Every structure is written in C-alpha cells, then in structure tokens.
C-alpha cells in the first residue's frame, strides 16, 4: 500500500528570547507561577517587520536542504497558521515562490492549534491518492502579533516559531498510518479572536477595545484539552491494537505541561516517552508538533511508533499514528 512518510524536518526559531523574568516587568506575574502552572521558562519573539512566511521559508529550506531536494520537485505546499502573512493570499503561495517551488500549488490551513496535524493529514491523503509526490507541510505562527502583552492570562503562554516536514510516498510499512480528528464549534466561545474577521472588521473601536488579540478562558480549554487529546489518542491506539508499550514517543501539542502530563497519564505513558520542549518555546500554536519532531529527531529510529495529538480553538482536536521512516 502507498503511504506518505516524513523524510526530513526543518525548523526556525527567532533568536530573541522573552523570559519569565522579562514578563515579570510587563504584567503582574512571577517566574514561579508561570513555571508551576505552565512549565514554560522562555519563548521566542520574531519582532517587527517580519511575519509567519519569514519563519516558514527558513524551516522549509532547512528540510529541503537536509534531504538534498530541488524545490522544483515539490508539488504541494501547505502552511498551517493562525497568523498568516496577510488575510489573503495564502502564506503558502508566498513561501512556495520564495523557496523556488515553482511547480507547486498550495494553501493555508487554519484550525487553531490543530492546524499542523490537519494539514499533515490532508497532505498525506493527497500522496496516498497518487495526486502528489512531494509535499511540504509547514507550521508557522507569529503569536506575538496577536497577543495582548497587558493580559497576564495569555501573554505568558505563547511564542513564535516554525517547523516544516517533507512528505514523500513509500511502499514500506512506515509513514502516516491513520488519524482520528474531531471538531466542536460550540467551543468557539472559550478561545477566539473577537475582531478582524468579516463579522467585526477592523475599526478604531475594535483596536481601542483590544479586540484583535487572543481571547481565552483558560480553565475551560484546559479541561477539554486533557480529555479530548487522550480520548482521540486512545481511540486510535485501540483501533489498531496498540498498547503503551508499542509507542516510542507521544508527541503532544505544547500548550501547558500540566495538560501534557495529565493526557500521558490517561494513556499510561511514562514521561520519558513524551516529547517536551514547552519550557524553551512556550505554545507556538501550529509549530509545536514539527518543533518536537525536530528536537527529538536524533532519538528516533526507523519503525518507531509515534502518536501525535493536539487540541485547540474551535474546538478542534485529533491524534495521528506515525511510523518513523528513517
Ligand atoms: O493551545 C491552545 C489551547 N490552549 C490551552 O490548552 C491552554 C489551556 N489553559 C491553560 O493552560 C491554563 O488554564 C492557563 C495557563 C491559561 C491558566 O492556568 P490556570 O491554572 O487554569 O489558572 P486560572 O485561569 O484558573 O487562574 C488561577 C489564578 C487566577 O487568580 P484568582 O482568580 O484565583 O485570584 C488568575 O487571575 O491565577 C491567576 N493568574 C495568574 N497569576 C499570575 C492567571 N494568569 C496568571 C499569571 N500570573 N500569568
């Protein structure tokens, strides 16, 4: 059977660090609170004048360079992002042009923190269908562009970054094996951006009332995230007869260390089998999963079973079973 396998991973993290000590100077918070309640020590900030395409291009170029692939061989570019370079056109088109993927078509996927997993699933299906040979799936978010640095409940969590994977077809029993995704639009109330869309376009009033930032009711999101990330992963594992012993790594969306620990516990997975980098980058939304794969790449072996899981605004959530291909 033809499958889609990840054959290279690239990443980009802006050099500027925003530490908990820096945030103590901006809002009424403490290093102790942030570390204990979220597990985050620092996050990266891209700065003015550059957007999500800048980071996506760097991550994509690294993935291509690692596999020595000519960008003209790429058929499809999908950028997962909630902070596109512009409302339109798609950031994917800007990225494809900049990296020299002149034969490719592409588009953006926006499903809040689940964007990357949904984009990866869609690209894999196109490869399995035989319509695409080589695809780039990139998660890139400049969260600092939509975060209110006077709101202590959200500004301590998010950071900027990008990760990219190259997908190619394989006849071996590796690659994306299956996925289980779900969405529930009633969750919109708890995590969204109030203005800037078609229902409330930008105006002096929306800017004055700070409506162009992430609005989150953290406790509600937390509760659903633990339950649904674990449930989707469990459903997928059960369907394929996979036990905790069969899993080399659990790769969870990095939103809060306590969510990750609770989900892993529900799955019976020890923390040694859980990919974690939230302490260094915070929640980079669409970039968390490829950044985990990037950071743990040297520990992975061909045939390793990974369960990727996510939860985010929408609500959207899902899990994907991946057999590492190299
Ligand atoms: O990636 C997309 C999905 N997002 C998530 O999965 C995020 C899910 N939610 C969370 O990670 C957590 O809910 C937060 C980290 C956002 C908040 O942690 P919490 O333990 O749920 O805190 P809370 O909102 O229940 O607030 C507890 C207290 C409140 O004070 P009172 O009312 O008890 O006096 C907050 O005002 O902590 C206060 N608080 C803070 N204190 C110091 C909230 N933020 C801060 C802060 N520093 N930064």
Short mmCIF file of N, CA and C in Angstrom, two decimals, residues 18 35 37 56 64 80 146 150 168 182 271 286 289 320:
data_model
loop_
_atom_site.label_atom_id
_atom_site.label_comp_id
_atom_site.label_asym_id
_atom_site.label_seq_id
_atom_site.Cartn_x
_atom_site.Cartn_y
_atom_site.Cartn_z
N UNK A 18 12.16 35.78 25.19
CA UNK A 18 11.35 36.51 26.17
C UNK A 18 11.23 35.59 27.40
N UNK A 35 6.11 28.91 35.75
CA UNK A 35 6.75 27.59 35.68
C UNK A 35 5.86 26.50 36.27
N UNK A 37 2.49 26.58 36.78
CA UNK A 37 1.17 26.42 36.15
C UNK A 37 1.25 26.04 34.67
N UNK A 56 8.53 30.38 8.06
CA UNK A 56 8.15 29.19 7.29
C UNK A 56 9.18 28.92 6.19
N UNK A 64 14.39 20.92 3.02
CA UNK A 64 14.79 20.56 1.65
C UNK A 64 16.29 20.31 1.55
N UNK A 80 0.31 25.70 7.79
CA UNK A 80 -0.63 25.70 8.91
C UNK A 80 -0.32 26.95 9.73
N UNK A 146 -0.48 38.65 17.82
CA UNK A 146 -1.89 38.67 18.23
C UNK A 146 -2.05 38.45 19.74
N UNK A 150 -0.59 43.03 27.88
CA UNK A 150 -1.07 43.54 29.17
C UNK A 150 -1.98 42.48 29.83
N UNK A 168 6.95 12.30 1.46
CA UNK A 168 7.16 11.59 0.19
C UNK A 168 6.45 10.24 0.24
N UNK A 182 -11.45 15.40 15.23
CA UNK A 182 -12.81 15.83 15.54
C UNK A 182 -12.85 17.34 15.77
N UNK A 271 6.59 9.71 31.37
CA UNK A 271 7.06 10.99 30.80
C UNK A 271 8.33 10.83 29.95
N UNK A 286 0.77 26.45 15.68
CA UNK A 286 0.91 25.48 14.58
C UNK A 286 2.30 24.87 14.51
N UNK A 289 4.18 20.80 17.05
CA UNK A 289 4.44 19.39 16.72
C UNK A 289 5.69 19.22 15.84
N UNK A 320 -2.79 11.36 15.54
CA UNK A 320 -2.28 10.76 14.31
C UNK A 320 -1.20 9.74 14.66
#
